[in-house]
PDB file of C-alpha atoms in Angstrom:
ATOM      1  CA  UNK A   1      55.941 100.923 -36.218  1.00 84.00           C
ATOM      2  CA  UNK A   2      58.930 101.706 -34.060  1.00 88.00           C
ATOM      3  CA  UNK A   3      60.037 100.294 -30.735  1.00 88.00           C
ATOM      4  CA  UNK A   4      59.984 103.807 -29.278  1.00 90.00           C
ATOM      5  CA  UNK A   5      56.303 104.158 -30.209  1.00 92.00           C
ATOM      6  CA  UNK A   6      55.575 100.947 -28.322  1.00 91.00           C
ATOM      7  CA  UNK A   7      57.376 102.274 -25.246  1.00 93.00           C
ATOM      8  CA  UNK A   8      55.400 105.504 -25.496  1.00 93.00           C
ATOM      9  CA  UNK A   9      52.108 103.656 -25.917  1.00 92.00           C
ATOM     10  CA  UNK A  10      52.827 101.431 -22.900  1.00 93.00           C
ATOM     11  CA  UNK A  11      53.606 104.465 -20.733  1.00 92.00           C
ATOM     12  CA  UNK A  12      50.442 106.329 -21.771  1.00 92.00           C
ATOM     13  CA  UNK A  13      48.388 103.191 -21.116  1.00 91.00           C
ATOM     14  CA  UNK A  14      49.959 102.946 -17.658  1.00 91.00           C
ATOM     15  CA  UNK A  15      49.210 106.564 -16.681  1.00 90.00           C
ATOM     16  CA  UNK A  16      46.029 106.990 -18.729  1.00 90.00           C
ATOM     17  CA  UNK A  17      47.246 110.526 -19.236  1.00 89.00           C
ATOM     18  CA  UNK A  18      49.473 111.933 -21.989  1.00 90.00           C
ATOM     19  CA  UNK A  19      50.860 114.797 -19.901  1.00 90.00           C
ATOM     20  CA  UNK A  20      51.971 112.567 -17.022  1.00 92.00           C
ATOM     21  CA  UNK A  21      53.437 109.998 -19.428  1.00 91.00           C
ATOM     22  CA  UNK A  22      55.292 112.737 -21.334  1.00 91.00           C
ATOM     23  CA  UNK A  23      56.693 114.056 -18.071  1.00 92.00           C
ATOM     24  CA  UNK A  24      57.886 110.563 -17.095  1.00 91.00           C
ATOM     25  CA  UNK A  25      59.411 110.028 -20.557  1.00 89.00           C
ATOM     26  CA  UNK A  26      61.023 113.499 -20.571  1.00 91.00           C
ATOM     27  CA  UNK A  27      59.431 114.477 -23.888  1.00 91.00           C
ATOM     28  CA  UNK A  28      56.887 117.112 -24.823  1.00 93.00           C
ATOM     29  CA  UNK A  29      53.188 116.339 -24.586  1.00 91.00           C
ATOM     30  CA  UNK A  30      52.517 117.290 -28.251  1.00 93.00           C
ATOM     31  CA  UNK A  31      55.332 114.998 -29.407  1.00 92.00           C
ATOM     32  CA  UNK A  32      53.879 112.105 -27.429  1.00 91.00           C
ATOM     33  CA  UNK A  33      50.350 112.785 -28.691  1.00 91.00           C
ATOM     34  CA  UNK A  34      51.604 112.836 -32.287  1.00 94.00           C
ATOM     35  CA  UNK A  35      53.427 109.547 -31.769  1.00 93.00           C
ATOM     36  CA  UNK A  36      50.228 107.914 -30.487  1.00 92.00           C
ATOM     37  CA  UNK A  37      48.188 109.268 -33.386  1.00 93.00           C
ATOM     38  CA  UNK A  38      50.746 107.958 -35.899  1.00 94.00           C
ATOM     39  CA  UNK A  39      50.648 104.555 -34.212  1.00 93.00           C
ATOM     40  CA  UNK A  40      46.845 104.447 -34.355  1.00 93.00           C
ATOM     41  CA  UNK A  41      46.891 105.490 -38.022  1.00 95.00           C
ATOM     42  CA  UNK A  42      49.435 102.806 -38.825  1.00 94.00           C
ATOM     43  CA  UNK A  43      47.420 100.138 -36.999  1.00 92.00           C
ATOM     44  CA  UNK A  44      44.173 101.298 -38.566  1.00 94.00           C
ATOM     45  CA  UNK A  45      42.209 101.489 -35.328  1.00 93.00           C
ATOM     46  CA  UNK A  46      42.037 103.653 -32.180  1.00 93.00           C
ATOM     47  CA  UNK A  47      43.671 102.354 -29.006  1.00 93.00           C
ATOM     48  CA  UNK A  48      42.008 104.706 -26.516  1.00 90.00           C
ATOM     49  CA  UNK A  49      38.660 106.186 -25.681  1.00 90.00           C
ATOM     50  CA  UNK A  50      39.433 109.823 -25.052  1.00 85.00           C
ATOM     51  CA  UNK A  51      37.854 111.418 -21.984  1.00 82.00           C
ATOM     52  CA  UNK A  52      38.436 114.973 -20.714  1.00 79.00           C
ATOM     53  CA  UNK A  53      41.905 114.619 -19.211  1.00 77.00           C
ATOM     54  CA  UNK A  54      42.118 110.872 -19.296  1.00 84.00           C
ATOM     55  CA  UNK A  55      42.694 108.202 -21.911  1.00 87.00           C
ATOM     56  CA  UNK A  56      41.039 104.861 -21.376  1.00 90.00           C
ATOM     57  CA  UNK A  57      42.181 101.777 -23.278  1.00 91.00           C
ATOM     58  CA  UNK A  58      39.460 100.362 -25.489  1.00 92.00           C
ATOM     59  CA  UNK A  59      39.285  96.649 -26.353  1.00 92.00           C
ATOM     60  CA  UNK A  60      41.723  97.136 -29.256  1.00 91.00           C
ATOM     61  CA  UNK A  61      44.061  99.000 -26.939  1.00 91.00           C
ATOM     62  CA  UNK A  62      43.940  96.303 -24.262  1.00 91.00           C
ATOM     63  CA  UNK A  63      44.757  93.640 -26.843  1.00 92.00           C
ATOM     64  CA  UNK A  64      47.536  95.728 -28.398  1.00 92.00           C
ATOM     65  CA  UNK A  65      48.948  96.485 -24.921  1.00 91.00           C
ATOM     66  CA  UNK A  66      49.322  92.765 -24.213  1.00 91.00           C
ATOM     67  CA  UNK A  67      51.208  92.363 -27.510  1.00 91.00           C
ATOM     68  CA  UNK A  68      53.265  95.481 -26.842  1.00 91.00           C
ATOM     69  CA  UNK A  69      54.414  94.183 -23.467  1.00 90.00           C
ATOM     70  CA  UNK A  70      55.493  90.911 -25.076  1.00 91.00           C
ATOM     71  CA  UNK A  71      57.384  92.776 -27.814  1.00 90.00           C
ATOM     72  CA  UNK A  72      59.121  95.055 -25.310  1.00 87.00           C
ATOM     73  CA  UNK A  73      60.025  92.062 -23.165  1.00 87.00           C
ATOM     74  CA  UNK A  74      61.546  90.304 -26.182  1.00 85.00           C
ATOM     75  CA  UNK A  75      63.432  93.442 -27.155  1.00 85.00           C
ATOM     76  CA  UNK A  76      64.862  93.712 -23.625  1.00 81.00           C
ATOM     77  CA  UNK A  77      65.791  90.025 -23.623  1.00 77.00           C
ATOM     78  CA  UNK A  78      67.710  90.526 -26.863  1.00 75.00           C
ATOM     79  CA  UNK A  79      70.079  93.008 -25.237  1.00 72.00           C
ATOM     80  CA  UNK A  80      73.429  91.601 -24.223  1.00 61.00           C
ATOM     81  CA  UNK A  81      74.094  91.686 -20.463  1.00 60.00           C
ATOM     82  CA  UNK A  82      77.120  93.970 -20.712  1.00 60.00           C
ATOM     83  CA  UNK A  83      79.718  95.293 -23.075  1.00 53.00           C
ATOM     84  CA  UNK A  84      81.167  92.369 -24.966  1.00 58.00           C
ATOM     85  CA  UNK A  85      79.479  89.801 -22.738  1.00 60.00           C
ATOM     86  CA  UNK A  86      77.633  86.908 -24.281  1.00 58.00           C
ATOM     87  CA  UNK A  87      74.309  85.658 -22.984  1.00 60.00           C
ATOM     88  CA  UNK A  88      74.425  82.369 -21.091  1.00 63.00           C
ATOM     89  CA  UNK A  89      73.891  79.320 -23.256  1.00 78.00           C
ATOM     90  CA  UNK A  90      73.205  75.635 -22.694  1.00 81.00           C
ATOM     91  CA  UNK A  91      74.052  72.818 -25.050  1.00 81.00           C
ATOM     92  CA  UNK A  92      72.676  69.341 -24.536  1.00 79.00           C
ATOM     93  CA  UNK A  93      74.670  66.409 -25.881  1.00 76.00           C
ATOM     94  CA  UNK A  94      73.566  62.798 -25.851  1.00 74.00           C
ATOM     95  CA  UNK A  95      75.963  59.986 -26.663  1.00 71.00           C
ATOM     96  CA  UNK A  96      75.316  56.355 -27.299  1.00 70.00           C
ATOM     97  CA  UNK A  97      78.632  54.879 -26.273  1.00 67.00           C
ATOM     98  CA  UNK A  98      81.072  56.305 -23.751  1.00 63.00           C
ATOM     99  CA  UNK A  99      83.836  58.153 -25.529  1.00 66.00           C
ATOM    100  CA  UNK A 100      86.608  59.945 -23.652  1.00 74.00           C
ATOM    101  CA  UNK A 101      87.190  62.184 -26.689  1.00 75.00           C
ATOM    102  CA  UNK A 102      83.701  63.653 -26.369  1.00 72.00           C
ATOM    103  CA  UNK A 103      84.365  64.675 -22.771  1.00 75.00           C
ATOM    104  CA  UNK A 104      87.752  66.185 -23.549  1.00 80.00           C
ATOM    105  CA  UNK A 105      86.252  68.191 -26.443  1.00 80.00           C
ATOM    106  CA  UNK A 106      83.403  69.448 -24.251  1.00 79.00           C
ATOM    107  CA  UNK A 107      85.843  70.346 -21.476  1.00 83.00           C
ATOM    108  CA  UNK A 108      88.144  72.232 -23.867  1.00 86.00           C
ATOM    109  CA  UNK A 109      85.230  74.086 -25.460  1.00 83.00           C
ATOM    110  CA  UNK A 110      83.911  75.047 -22.014  1.00 79.00           C
ATOM    111  CA  UNK A 111      87.312  76.416 -20.952  1.00 83.00           C
ATOM    112  CA  UNK A 112      87.393  78.596 -24.074  1.00 84.00           C
ATOM    113  CA  UNK A 113      83.709  79.570 -23.762  1.00 79.00           C
ATOM    114  CA  UNK A 114      82.873  79.725 -20.039  1.00 79.00           C
ATOM    115  CA  UNK A 115      79.449  81.254 -20.726  1.00 78.00           C
ATOM    116  CA  UNK A 116      78.343  77.946 -22.300  1.00 80.00           C
ATOM    117  CA  UNK A 117      77.044  75.226 -19.987  1.00 81.00           C
ATOM    118  CA  UNK A 118      76.616  71.601 -21.030  1.00 76.00           C
ATOM    119  CA  UNK A 119      74.121  68.902 -20.213  1.00 76.00           C
ATOM    120  CA  UNK A 120      75.628  65.534 -21.179  1.00 73.00           C
ATOM    121  CA  UNK A 121      73.514  62.382 -21.328  1.00 69.00           C
ATOM    122  CA  UNK A 122      74.509  58.787 -22.000  1.00 68.00           C
ATOM    123  CA  UNK A 123      72.489  55.826 -23.216  1.00 63.00           C
ATOM    124  CA  UNK A 124      72.804  52.377 -24.706  1.00 56.00           C
ATOM    125  CA  UNK A 125      71.336  50.813 -27.807  1.00 54.00           C
ATOM    126  CA  UNK A 126      68.579  49.322 -25.621  1.00 56.00           C
ATOM    127  CA  UNK A 127      67.528  52.824 -24.511  1.00 58.00           C
ATOM    128  CA  UNK A 128      67.263  54.978 -27.642  1.00 57.00           C
ATOM    129  CA  UNK A 129      67.238  58.757 -27.490  1.00 56.00           C
ATOM    130  CA  UNK A 130      64.455  61.080 -28.531  1.00 57.00           C
ATOM    131  CA  UNK A 131      66.490  63.056 -31.080  1.00 53.00           C
ATOM    132  CA  UNK A 132      64.479  66.279 -30.893  1.00 56.00           C
ATOM    133  CA  UNK A 133      65.310  66.599 -27.187  1.00 67.00           C
ATOM    134  CA  UNK A 134      69.039  67.257 -27.653  1.00 70.00           C
ATOM    135  CA  UNK A 135      71.194  69.745 -29.521  1.00 72.00           C
ATOM    136  CA  UNK A 136      73.661  66.992 -30.515  1.00 72.00           C
ATOM    137  CA  UNK A 137      73.429  63.213 -30.683  1.00 69.00           C
ATOM    138  CA  UNK A 138      76.695  61.292 -30.855  1.00 70.00           C
ATOM    139  CA  UNK A 139      76.538  57.666 -31.964  1.00 68.00           C
ATOM    140  CA  UNK A 140      78.697  55.113 -33.607  1.00 62.00           C
ATOM    141  CA  UNK A 141      78.617  54.194 -37.242  1.00 57.00           C
ATOM    142  CA  UNK A 142      80.892  52.540 -39.718  1.00 54.00           C
ATOM    143  CA  UNK A 143      79.864  55.077 -42.368  1.00 53.00           C
ATOM    144  CA  UNK A 144      82.473  57.682 -43.274  1.00 56.00           C
ATOM    145  CA  UNK A 145      81.726  61.339 -43.917  1.00 52.00           C
ATOM    146  CA  UNK A 146      83.142  62.978 -47.041  1.00 54.00           C
ATOM    147  CA  UNK A 147      86.477  64.692 -46.386  1.00 54.00           C
ATOM    148  CA  UNK A 148      84.915  68.090 -47.033  1.00 52.00           C
ATOM    149  CA  UNK A 149      82.574  67.592 -44.078  1.00 47.00           C
ATOM    150  CA  UNK A 150      85.214  66.409 -41.613  1.00 47.00           C
ATOM    151  CA  UNK A 151      87.931  68.885 -42.512  1.00 44.00           C
ATOM    152  CA  UNK A 152      88.573  71.136 -39.521  1.00 45.00           C
ATOM    153  CA  UNK A 153      85.851  69.531 -37.435  1.00 43.00           C
ATOM    154  CA  UNK A 154      86.269  68.124 -33.971  1.00 44.00           C
ATOM    155  CA  UNK A 155      84.099  65.029 -34.475  1.00 41.00           C
TER     156      UNK A 155
END
């Protein structure tokens, strides 16, 4: 199954007519019909009830159309918003004890990566964090990491 087939299927479902969809897509009607038939063969079930000059989605087609729209939406969301641009990102950091170094590291990273936004939260030992809520938790510990883990890091 190819992304192009999904686009074709969605357009035919919208127009309920292969000729009009082909015209909108700027492809030949036979090419579009063949693409739909290949898709139906690959899926193992028909997507349309064929009437004289109209195609009507059957129950399989309605279900597959809902999935197709989700897949096309995800594919569009995966595209970067411009040449070389990065999609916006958010990083949430929670820290247990105030540490000026954390803020200076976040500020420096943000200057170098302006597309990244930060949410910074603070707490005390009396108010523990829900760890799964944050991208990073920063606490205090007397334990030391092995040198191989701290080499080159900004912790």
